[in-house]
Short mmCIF file of C-alpha atoms and ligand atoms in Angstrom, two decimals:
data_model
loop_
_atom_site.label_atom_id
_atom_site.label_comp_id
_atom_site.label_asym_id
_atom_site.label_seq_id
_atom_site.Cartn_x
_atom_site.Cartn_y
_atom_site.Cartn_z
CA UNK Y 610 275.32 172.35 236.22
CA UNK Y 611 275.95 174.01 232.51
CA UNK Y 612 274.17 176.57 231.48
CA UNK Y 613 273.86 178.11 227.97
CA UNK Y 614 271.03 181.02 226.68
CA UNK Y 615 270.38 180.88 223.18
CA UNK Y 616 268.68 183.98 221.57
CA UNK Y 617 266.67 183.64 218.86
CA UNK Y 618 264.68 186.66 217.52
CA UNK Y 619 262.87 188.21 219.96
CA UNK Y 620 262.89 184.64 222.07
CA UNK Y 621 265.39 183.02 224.75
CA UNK Y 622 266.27 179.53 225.15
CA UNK Y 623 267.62 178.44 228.42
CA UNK Y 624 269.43 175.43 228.37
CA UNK Y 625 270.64 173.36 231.82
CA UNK Y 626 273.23 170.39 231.53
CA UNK Y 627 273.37 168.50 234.94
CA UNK Y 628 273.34 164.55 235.64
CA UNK Y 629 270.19 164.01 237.43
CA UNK Y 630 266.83 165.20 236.88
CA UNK Y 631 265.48 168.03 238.86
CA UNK Y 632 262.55 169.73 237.87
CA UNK Y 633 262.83 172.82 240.34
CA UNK Y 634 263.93 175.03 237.86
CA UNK Y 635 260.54 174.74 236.51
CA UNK Y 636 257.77 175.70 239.13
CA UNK Y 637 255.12 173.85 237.40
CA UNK Y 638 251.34 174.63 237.65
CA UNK Y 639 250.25 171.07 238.09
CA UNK Y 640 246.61 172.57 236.43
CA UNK Y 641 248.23 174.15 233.44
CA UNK Y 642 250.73 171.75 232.83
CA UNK Y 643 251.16 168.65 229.81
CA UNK Y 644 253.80 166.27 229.78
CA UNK Y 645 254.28 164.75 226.38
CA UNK Y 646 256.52 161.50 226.11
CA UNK Y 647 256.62 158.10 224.66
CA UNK Y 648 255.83 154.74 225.34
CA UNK Y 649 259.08 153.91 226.25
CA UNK Y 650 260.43 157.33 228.36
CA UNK Y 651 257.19 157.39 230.60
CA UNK Y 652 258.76 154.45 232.37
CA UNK Y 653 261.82 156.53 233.18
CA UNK Y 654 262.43 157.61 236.76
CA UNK Y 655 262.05 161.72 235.34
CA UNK Y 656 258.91 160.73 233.67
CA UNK Y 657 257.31 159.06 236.81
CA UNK Y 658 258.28 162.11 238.92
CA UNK Y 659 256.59 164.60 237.32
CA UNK Y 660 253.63 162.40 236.88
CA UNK Y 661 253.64 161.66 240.87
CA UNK Y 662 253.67 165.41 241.21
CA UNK Y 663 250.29 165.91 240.13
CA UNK Y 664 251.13 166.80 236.05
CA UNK Y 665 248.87 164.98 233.65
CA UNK Y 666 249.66 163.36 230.62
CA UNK Y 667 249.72 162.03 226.94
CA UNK Y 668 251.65 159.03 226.27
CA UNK Y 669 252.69 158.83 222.24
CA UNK Y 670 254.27 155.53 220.82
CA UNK Y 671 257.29 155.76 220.15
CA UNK Y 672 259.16 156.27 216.78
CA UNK Y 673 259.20 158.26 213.59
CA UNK Y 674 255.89 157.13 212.83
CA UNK Y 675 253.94 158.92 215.86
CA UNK Y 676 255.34 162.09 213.97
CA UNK Y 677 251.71 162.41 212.42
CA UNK Y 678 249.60 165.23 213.18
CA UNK Y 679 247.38 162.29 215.14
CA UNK Y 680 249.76 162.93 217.33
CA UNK Y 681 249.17 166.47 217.32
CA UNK Y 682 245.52 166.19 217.96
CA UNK Y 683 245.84 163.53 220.37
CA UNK Y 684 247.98 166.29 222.44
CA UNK Y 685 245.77 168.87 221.44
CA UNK Y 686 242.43 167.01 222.33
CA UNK Y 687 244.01 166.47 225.92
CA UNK Y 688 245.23 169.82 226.44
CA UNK Y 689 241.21 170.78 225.92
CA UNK Y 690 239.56 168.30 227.68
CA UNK Y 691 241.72 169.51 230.63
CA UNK Y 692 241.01 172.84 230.37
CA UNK Y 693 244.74 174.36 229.61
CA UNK Y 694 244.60 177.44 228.75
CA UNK Y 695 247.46 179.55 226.91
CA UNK Y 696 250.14 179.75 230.00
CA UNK Y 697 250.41 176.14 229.97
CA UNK Y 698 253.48 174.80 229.59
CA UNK Y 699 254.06 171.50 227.20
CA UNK Y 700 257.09 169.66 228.39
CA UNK Y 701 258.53 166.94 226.24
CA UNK Y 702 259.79 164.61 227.29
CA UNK Y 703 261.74 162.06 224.83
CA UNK Y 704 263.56 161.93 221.97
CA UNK Y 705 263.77 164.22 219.03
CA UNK Y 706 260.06 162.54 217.75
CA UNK Y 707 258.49 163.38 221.10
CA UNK Y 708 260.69 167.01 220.63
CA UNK Y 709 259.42 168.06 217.47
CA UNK Y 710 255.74 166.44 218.72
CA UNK Y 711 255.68 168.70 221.91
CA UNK Y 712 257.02 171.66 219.93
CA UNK Y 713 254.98 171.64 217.17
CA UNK Y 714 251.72 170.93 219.41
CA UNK Y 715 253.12 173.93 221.68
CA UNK Y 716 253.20 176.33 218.67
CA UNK Y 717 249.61 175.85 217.21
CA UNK Y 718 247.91 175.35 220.69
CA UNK Y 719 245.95 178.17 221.32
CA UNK Y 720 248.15 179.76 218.91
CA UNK Y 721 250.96 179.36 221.08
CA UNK Y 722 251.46 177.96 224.70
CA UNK Y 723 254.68 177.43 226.60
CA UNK Y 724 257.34 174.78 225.63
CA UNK Y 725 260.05 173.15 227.99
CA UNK Y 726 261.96 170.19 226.34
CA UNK Y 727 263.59 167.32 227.81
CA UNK Y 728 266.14 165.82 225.56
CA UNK Y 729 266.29 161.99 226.21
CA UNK Y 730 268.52 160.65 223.61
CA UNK Y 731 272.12 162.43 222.08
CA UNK Y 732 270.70 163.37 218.94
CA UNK Y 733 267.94 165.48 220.32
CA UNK Y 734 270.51 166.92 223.35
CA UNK Y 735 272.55 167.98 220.37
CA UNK Y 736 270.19 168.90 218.14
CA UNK Y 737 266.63 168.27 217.77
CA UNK Y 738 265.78 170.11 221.11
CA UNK Y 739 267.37 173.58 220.47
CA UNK Y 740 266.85 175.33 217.48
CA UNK Y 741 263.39 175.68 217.06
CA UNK Y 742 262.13 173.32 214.27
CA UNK Y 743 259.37 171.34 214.45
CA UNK Y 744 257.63 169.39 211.71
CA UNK Y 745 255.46 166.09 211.27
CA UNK Y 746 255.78 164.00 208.44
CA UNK Y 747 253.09 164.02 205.85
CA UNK Y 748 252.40 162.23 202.27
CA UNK Y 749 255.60 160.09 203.42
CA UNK Y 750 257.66 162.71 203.07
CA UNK Y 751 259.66 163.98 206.74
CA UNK Y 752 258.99 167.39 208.55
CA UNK Y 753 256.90 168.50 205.63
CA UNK Y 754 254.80 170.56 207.68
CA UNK Y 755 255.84 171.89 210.87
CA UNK Y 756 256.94 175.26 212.15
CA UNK Y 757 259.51 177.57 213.91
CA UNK Y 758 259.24 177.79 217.77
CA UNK Y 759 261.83 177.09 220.26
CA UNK Y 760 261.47 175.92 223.66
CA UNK Y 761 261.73 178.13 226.39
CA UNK Y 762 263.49 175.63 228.59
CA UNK Y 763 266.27 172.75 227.82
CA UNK Y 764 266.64 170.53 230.64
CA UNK Y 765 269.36 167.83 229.59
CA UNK Y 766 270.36 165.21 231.94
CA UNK Y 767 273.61 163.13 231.03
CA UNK Y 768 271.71 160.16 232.85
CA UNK Y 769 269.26 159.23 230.11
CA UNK Y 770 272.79 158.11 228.04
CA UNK Y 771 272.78 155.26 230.47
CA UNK Y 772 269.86 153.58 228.88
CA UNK Y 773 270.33 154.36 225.08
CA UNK Y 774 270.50 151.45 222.97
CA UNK Y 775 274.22 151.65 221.37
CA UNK Y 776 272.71 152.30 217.74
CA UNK Y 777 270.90 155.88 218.78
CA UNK Y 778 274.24 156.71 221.02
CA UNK Y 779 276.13 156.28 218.05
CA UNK Y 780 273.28 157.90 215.69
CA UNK Y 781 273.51 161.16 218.16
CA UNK Y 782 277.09 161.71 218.56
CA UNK Y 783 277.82 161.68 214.65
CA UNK Y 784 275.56 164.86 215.16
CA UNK Y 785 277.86 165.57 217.84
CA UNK Y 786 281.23 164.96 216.09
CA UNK Y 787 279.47 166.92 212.95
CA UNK Y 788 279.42 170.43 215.10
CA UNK Y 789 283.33 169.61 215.99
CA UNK Y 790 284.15 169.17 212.26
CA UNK Y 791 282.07 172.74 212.07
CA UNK Y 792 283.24 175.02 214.27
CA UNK Y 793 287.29 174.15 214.90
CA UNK Y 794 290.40 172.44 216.11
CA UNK Y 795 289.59 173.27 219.53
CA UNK Y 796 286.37 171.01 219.80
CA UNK Y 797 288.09 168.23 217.59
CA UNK Y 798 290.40 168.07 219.87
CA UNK Y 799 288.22 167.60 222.42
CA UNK Y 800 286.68 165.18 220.82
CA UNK Y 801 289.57 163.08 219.43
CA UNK Y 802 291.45 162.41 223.10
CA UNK Y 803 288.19 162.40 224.53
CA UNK Y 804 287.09 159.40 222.63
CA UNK Y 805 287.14 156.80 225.03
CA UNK Y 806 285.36 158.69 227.96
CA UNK Y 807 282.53 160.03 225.35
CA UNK Y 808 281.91 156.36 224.39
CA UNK Y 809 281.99 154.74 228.07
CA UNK Y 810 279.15 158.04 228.56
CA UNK Y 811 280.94 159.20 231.47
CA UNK Y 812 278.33 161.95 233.02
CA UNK Y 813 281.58 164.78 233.01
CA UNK Y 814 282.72 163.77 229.59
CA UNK Y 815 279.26 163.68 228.17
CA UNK Y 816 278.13 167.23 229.71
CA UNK Y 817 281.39 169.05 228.28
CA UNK Y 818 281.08 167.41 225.12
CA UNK Y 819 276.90 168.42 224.83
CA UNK Y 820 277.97 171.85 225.86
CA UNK Y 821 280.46 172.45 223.33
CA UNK Y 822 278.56 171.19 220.72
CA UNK Y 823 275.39 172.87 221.18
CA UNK Y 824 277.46 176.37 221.28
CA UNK Y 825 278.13 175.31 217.74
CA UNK Y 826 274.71 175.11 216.61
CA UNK Y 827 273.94 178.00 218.88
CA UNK Y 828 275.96 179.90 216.86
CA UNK Y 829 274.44 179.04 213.70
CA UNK Y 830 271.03 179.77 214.89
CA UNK Y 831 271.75 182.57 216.55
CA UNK Y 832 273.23 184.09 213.09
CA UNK Y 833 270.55 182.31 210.59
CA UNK Y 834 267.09 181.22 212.41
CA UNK Y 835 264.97 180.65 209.61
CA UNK Y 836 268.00 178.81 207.84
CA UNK Y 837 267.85 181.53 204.65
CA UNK Y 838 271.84 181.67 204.57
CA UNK Y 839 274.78 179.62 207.22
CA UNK Y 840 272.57 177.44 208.94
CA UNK Y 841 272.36 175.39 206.35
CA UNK Y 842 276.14 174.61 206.70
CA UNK Y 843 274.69 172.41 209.97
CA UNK Y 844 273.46 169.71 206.71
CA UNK Y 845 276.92 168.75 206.39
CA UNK Y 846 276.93 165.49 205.53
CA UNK Y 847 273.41 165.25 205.52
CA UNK Y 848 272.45 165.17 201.39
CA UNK Y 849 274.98 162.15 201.08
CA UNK Y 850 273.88 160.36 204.03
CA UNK Y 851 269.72 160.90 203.37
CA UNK Y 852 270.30 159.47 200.16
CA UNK Y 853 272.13 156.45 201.27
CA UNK Y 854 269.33 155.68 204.06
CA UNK Y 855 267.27 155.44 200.99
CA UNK Y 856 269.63 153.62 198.51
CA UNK Y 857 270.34 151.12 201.74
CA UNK Y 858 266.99 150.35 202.65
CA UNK Y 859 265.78 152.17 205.39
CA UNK Y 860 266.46 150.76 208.66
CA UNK Y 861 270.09 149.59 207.45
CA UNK Y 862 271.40 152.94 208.57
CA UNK Y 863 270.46 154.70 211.24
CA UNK Y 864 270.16 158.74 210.70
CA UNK Y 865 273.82 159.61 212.23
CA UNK Y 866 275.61 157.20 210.69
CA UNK Y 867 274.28 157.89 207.63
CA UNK Y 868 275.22 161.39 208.13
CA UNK Y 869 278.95 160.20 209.05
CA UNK Y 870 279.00 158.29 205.98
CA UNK Y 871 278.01 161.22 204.32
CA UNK Y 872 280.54 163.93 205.88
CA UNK Y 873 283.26 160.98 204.79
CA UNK Y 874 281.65 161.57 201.09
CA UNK Y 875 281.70 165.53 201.64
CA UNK Y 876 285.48 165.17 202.46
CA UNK Y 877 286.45 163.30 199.26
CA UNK Y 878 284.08 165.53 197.17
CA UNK Y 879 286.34 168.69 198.45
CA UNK Y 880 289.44 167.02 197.47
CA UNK Y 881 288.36 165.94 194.36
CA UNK Y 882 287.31 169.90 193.59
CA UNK Y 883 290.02 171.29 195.35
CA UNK Y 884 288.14 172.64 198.21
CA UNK Y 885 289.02 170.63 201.20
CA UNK Y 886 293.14 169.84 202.54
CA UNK Y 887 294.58 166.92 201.81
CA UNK Y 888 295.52 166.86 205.45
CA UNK Y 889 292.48 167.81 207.25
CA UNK Y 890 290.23 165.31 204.84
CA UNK Y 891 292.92 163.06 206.56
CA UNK Y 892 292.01 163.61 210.10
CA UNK Y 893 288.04 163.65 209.15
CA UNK Y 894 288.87 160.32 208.31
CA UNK Y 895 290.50 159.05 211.10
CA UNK Y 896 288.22 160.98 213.76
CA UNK Y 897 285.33 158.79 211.84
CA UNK Y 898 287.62 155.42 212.09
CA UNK Y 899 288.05 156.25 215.76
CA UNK Y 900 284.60 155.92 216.63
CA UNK Y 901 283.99 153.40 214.42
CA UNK Y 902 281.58 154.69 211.76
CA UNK Y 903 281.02 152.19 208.48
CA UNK Y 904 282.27 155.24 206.18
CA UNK Y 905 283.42 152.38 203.54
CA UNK Y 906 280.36 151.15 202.81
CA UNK Y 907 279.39 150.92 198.61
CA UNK Y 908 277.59 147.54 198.40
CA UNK Y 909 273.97 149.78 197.63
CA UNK Y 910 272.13 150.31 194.47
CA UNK Y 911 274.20 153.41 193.17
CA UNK Y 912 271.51 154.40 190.43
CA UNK Y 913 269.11 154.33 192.94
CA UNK Y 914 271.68 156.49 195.19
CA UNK Y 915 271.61 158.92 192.24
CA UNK Y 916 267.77 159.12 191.98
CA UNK Y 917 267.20 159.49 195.38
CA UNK Y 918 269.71 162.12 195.88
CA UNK Y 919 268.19 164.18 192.73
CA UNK Y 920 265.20 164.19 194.34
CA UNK Y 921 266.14 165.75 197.66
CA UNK Y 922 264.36 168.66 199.12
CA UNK Y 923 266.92 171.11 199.58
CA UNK Y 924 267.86 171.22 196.03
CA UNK Y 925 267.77 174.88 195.22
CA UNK Y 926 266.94 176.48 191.68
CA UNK Y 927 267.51 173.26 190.47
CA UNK Y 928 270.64 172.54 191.65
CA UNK Y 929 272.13 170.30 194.26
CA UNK Y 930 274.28 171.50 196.50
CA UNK Y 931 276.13 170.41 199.03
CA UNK Y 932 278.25 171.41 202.49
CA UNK Y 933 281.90 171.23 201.85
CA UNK Y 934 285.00 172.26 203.76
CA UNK Y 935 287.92 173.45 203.14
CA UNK Y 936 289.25 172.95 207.14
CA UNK Y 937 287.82 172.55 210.56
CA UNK Y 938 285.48 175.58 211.03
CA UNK Y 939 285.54 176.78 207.14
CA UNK Y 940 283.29 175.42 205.50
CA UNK Y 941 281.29 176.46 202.01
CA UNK Y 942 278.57 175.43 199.75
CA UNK Y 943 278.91 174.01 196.13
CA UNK Y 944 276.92 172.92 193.68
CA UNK Y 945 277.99 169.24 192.52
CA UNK Y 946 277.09 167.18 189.13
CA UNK Y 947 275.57 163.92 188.96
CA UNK Y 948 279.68 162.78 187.74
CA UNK Y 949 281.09 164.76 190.61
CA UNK Y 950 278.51 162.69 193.29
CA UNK Y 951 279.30 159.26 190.95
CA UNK Y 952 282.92 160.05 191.60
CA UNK Y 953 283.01 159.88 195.39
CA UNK Y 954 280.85 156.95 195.53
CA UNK Y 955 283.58 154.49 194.56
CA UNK Y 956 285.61 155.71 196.78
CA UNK Y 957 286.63 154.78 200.14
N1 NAD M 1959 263.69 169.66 215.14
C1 NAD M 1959 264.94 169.47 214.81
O1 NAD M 1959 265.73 170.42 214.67
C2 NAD M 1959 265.45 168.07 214.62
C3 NAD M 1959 266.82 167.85 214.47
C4 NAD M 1959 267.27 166.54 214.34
C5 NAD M 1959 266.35 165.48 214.32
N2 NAD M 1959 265.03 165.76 214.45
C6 NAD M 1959 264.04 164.65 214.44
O2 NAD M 1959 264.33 163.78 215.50
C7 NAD M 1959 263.79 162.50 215.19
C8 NAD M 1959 264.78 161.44 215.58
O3 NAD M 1959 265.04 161.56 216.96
P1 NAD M 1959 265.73 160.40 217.79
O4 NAD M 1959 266.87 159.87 217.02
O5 NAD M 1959 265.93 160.91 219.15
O6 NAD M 1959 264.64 159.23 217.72
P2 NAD M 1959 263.34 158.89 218.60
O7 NAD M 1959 262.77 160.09 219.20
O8 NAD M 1959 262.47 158.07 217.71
O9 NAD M 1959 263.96 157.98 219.74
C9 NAD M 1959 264.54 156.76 219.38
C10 NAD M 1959 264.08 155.63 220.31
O10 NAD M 1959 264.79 155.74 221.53
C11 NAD M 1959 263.87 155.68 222.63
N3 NAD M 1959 264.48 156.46 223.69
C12 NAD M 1959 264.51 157.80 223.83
N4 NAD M 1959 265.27 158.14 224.88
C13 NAD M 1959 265.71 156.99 225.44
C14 NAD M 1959 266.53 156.70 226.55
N5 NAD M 1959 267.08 157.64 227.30
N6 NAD M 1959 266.75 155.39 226.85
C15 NAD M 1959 266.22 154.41 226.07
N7 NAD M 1959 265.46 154.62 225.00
C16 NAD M 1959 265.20 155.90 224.68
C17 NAD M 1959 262.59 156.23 222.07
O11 NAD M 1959 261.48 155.81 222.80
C18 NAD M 1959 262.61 155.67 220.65
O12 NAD M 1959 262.13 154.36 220.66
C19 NAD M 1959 263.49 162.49 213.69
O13 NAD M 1959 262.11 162.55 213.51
C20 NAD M 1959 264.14 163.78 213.20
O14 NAD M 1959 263.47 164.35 212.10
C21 NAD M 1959 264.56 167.01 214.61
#
C-alpha cells in the first residue's frame, strides 16, 4: 500500500493506494455513516460490501447531470431522515460527479460532517478526489456553485481500472500525463517507458503512476489552496481543450482528451511566442502520439472556437490567459490575442 498526506490549511488528507478494497482503515459507525455512489458503482463488489456491513445509502444516477443540487438534497434529506448527526462520515463512492456530490453535500451538512472519498475512475484518482473542490452545475454553467473542503480520507484501489470503459481511462490519464508535463523529466520518464504497462492497467504500474502524479497536484495545493496564484498552472491545457468540447459538440470529446488536445495547442502557442523549446514542444508531442491522443484534430467551427473560448470563466481583468511552458516543470502564464489563439488552430 501507498500512502501520501496532503496538508491543506489547517486540514489533512490521507490518501491510501492499494489494489483491493479494504475498508478497515475506516472503522465506520454503521449509525452515523452515508455512502454516496451511482447507479452504476453500487453494483461494484466495494459498494456491496459496505452496504452488507450495515451502512445505508443514496444511490445518484450517474453522470454530469446528477451534479444538481437535487442531488444535494436528495443526500441531505437522507442524511436527516436517518438521524446523522455532525460526526457522520459521507463516503463517496464513484467518479469525480459522485466526488464533488459527496463533498459538496459533506461541507454544507450540518455545516460540515466528515468526508472519505473513493475514487472509482482515473480522472477522479488523479484529480477530482484530492484537492478539495466541490461544485454543482447551475444555469448550465459547470461547478458554478460549490465550495472548498477536502476529504479526510482517499481510499484508491487500482482495481476499479479493470472496469473503466476505454474512453474515461483515456479521459483520466491525459490528467495524469498533464501532472508529468508539470512537474519534470523524472515523471515523464516514467511515463514515456511506462506506456505500455499504464495502458494494459497493470495494478503496480497504475499505483506508481497515481502516486506520482497526485504528489504533483499535492504540491500545487499544498502551495495555492484557494487557487489565488500557481494552482492555476494545473489548467494547462484546459482553456484550449474546454473550448473545443464546445466548438466539437459536446460529447465528441471527452474532458481529457480535450485537455490533451489542448496542452498540444499550449505547446505550439509557446513556440510561436518564444516561450516553450523547440525540443521539449517536440517530446510533448510525441508523449501525446504515444498514447494516442487525436491532437490533430481542426475539422470544428473555428469562429465558434473563438466565441466560446472568449467567453471562458477564468478570463481575468478581461484578459485570457493561458498555461504555457517553457520545459517540463517550468511553466508560466500569458495572456494571448484572439490572432495568437487563431494562429495555433491551423496548426498541427
Ligand atoms: N473537484 C475537482 O477538483 C474536480 C477535478 C476534475 C474533475 N471534476 C469533475 O469530475 C466530473 C467528471 O468525473 P468523471 O470523469 O470521473 O466522470 P463520472 O463521475 O461521470 O464517471 C463517468 C462514468 O463512469 C462510471 N464509472 C465510474 N467508475 C467506474 C468504474 N470503475 N467502472 C465502470 N464505470 C465506472 C460512472 O458511473 C459514470 O457513468 C466532472 O463533473 C468534473 O467537473 C472535479
Amino acid at each position: 500500500m501507498k500512502k501520501l498526506t496532503v496538508a491543506l490549511e489547517n486540514k489533512k488528507t490521507n490518501v491510501f493506494i492499494d489494489r483491493t478494497a479494504d475498508f478497515s482503515v475506516l472503522e465506520l459507525n454503521n449509525k452515523n455513516s452515508l455512502l454516496v455512489t451511482d447507479d452504476t458503482m453500487v453494483k461494484s463488489s466495494a459498494a456491496q460490501s459496505l452496504m452488507d456491513a450495515g451502512i445505508p445509502s443514496v444511490v445518484l444516477g450517474s453522470g454530469e447531470k446528477y451534479k444538481s443540487l437535487e442531488s444535494i438534497e436528495k443526500i441531505a434529506e437522507t442524511g436527516i431522515k436517518l438521524g446523522l448527526d455532525r460526526g457522520a462520515v459521507i463516503i463517496g463512492l464513484g467518479g469525480g460527479v459522485i466526488c464533488d456530490m459527496a463533498a459538496f453535500a459533506a461541507s454544507v451538512y450540518m455545516r460540515g460532517c466528515r468526508l472519505v472519498l473513493v475514487p472509482t475512475t482515473l480522472l477522479s484518482m488523479v484529480d477530482a478526489s484530492i484537492g478539495g473542490k466541490t461544485g454543482v452545475d447551475f444555469l448550465d454553467r459547470k461547478n458554478l456553485i460549490g465550495s472548498f473542503y477536502p476529504a479526510e480520507k482517499v481510499l484508491i484501489y487500482t482495481d476499479f481500472l479493470n472496469t473503466l470503459p476505454t474512453d474515461e481511462f483515456k479521459s483520466g490519464l491525459a490528467e495524469l500525463i498533464k501532472h508529468g508535463f508539470l512537474s519534470g523529466d523524472a515523471l515523464l520518464d516514467f511515463i514515456e517507458t511506462s506506456r505500455d504497462g499504464i495502458l494494459a492497467r497493470e495494478s503496480e504500474i497504475s499505483a506508481e503512476a497515481i502516486y506520482r502524479s497526485l504528489k504533483v497536484k499535492a504540491a500545487y495545493i499544498e502551495k495555492d489552496f484557494r487557487e489565488t496564484g500557481c494552482r492555476t498552472h494545473l489548467n494547462l491545457g484546459h482553456t484550449f481543450g474546454h473550448a473545443l468540447e464546445t466548438a466539437a459538440g459536446l460529447g465528441t470529446f471527452t474532458h481529457g482528451e480535450a485537455v490533451a488536445w489542448g496542452i498540444q495547442r499550449a505547446m505550439k502557442a509557446g513556440l510561436n511566442c518564444g516561450i516553450t523549446e523547440a525540443a521539449y514542444a517536440e517530446r510533448a508531442e510525441s508523449i501525446l502520439r504515444k498514447y494516442d491522443y487525436n491532437i490533430d484534430f481542426t475539422d470544428f467551427d473555428h469562429e465558434l472556437y473563438i466565441k466560446a473560448i472568449a467567453s471562458d470563466k477564468k478570463k481575468k481583468d478581461g484578459e485570457l490567459r493561458f498555461i504555457l511552458q517553457q520545459k517540463a516543470g517550468i511553466t508560466e502564464i500569458r495572456p494571448l490575442d484572439e490572432n495568437a489563439i487563431r494562429e495555433v488552430l491551423e496548426t498541427r
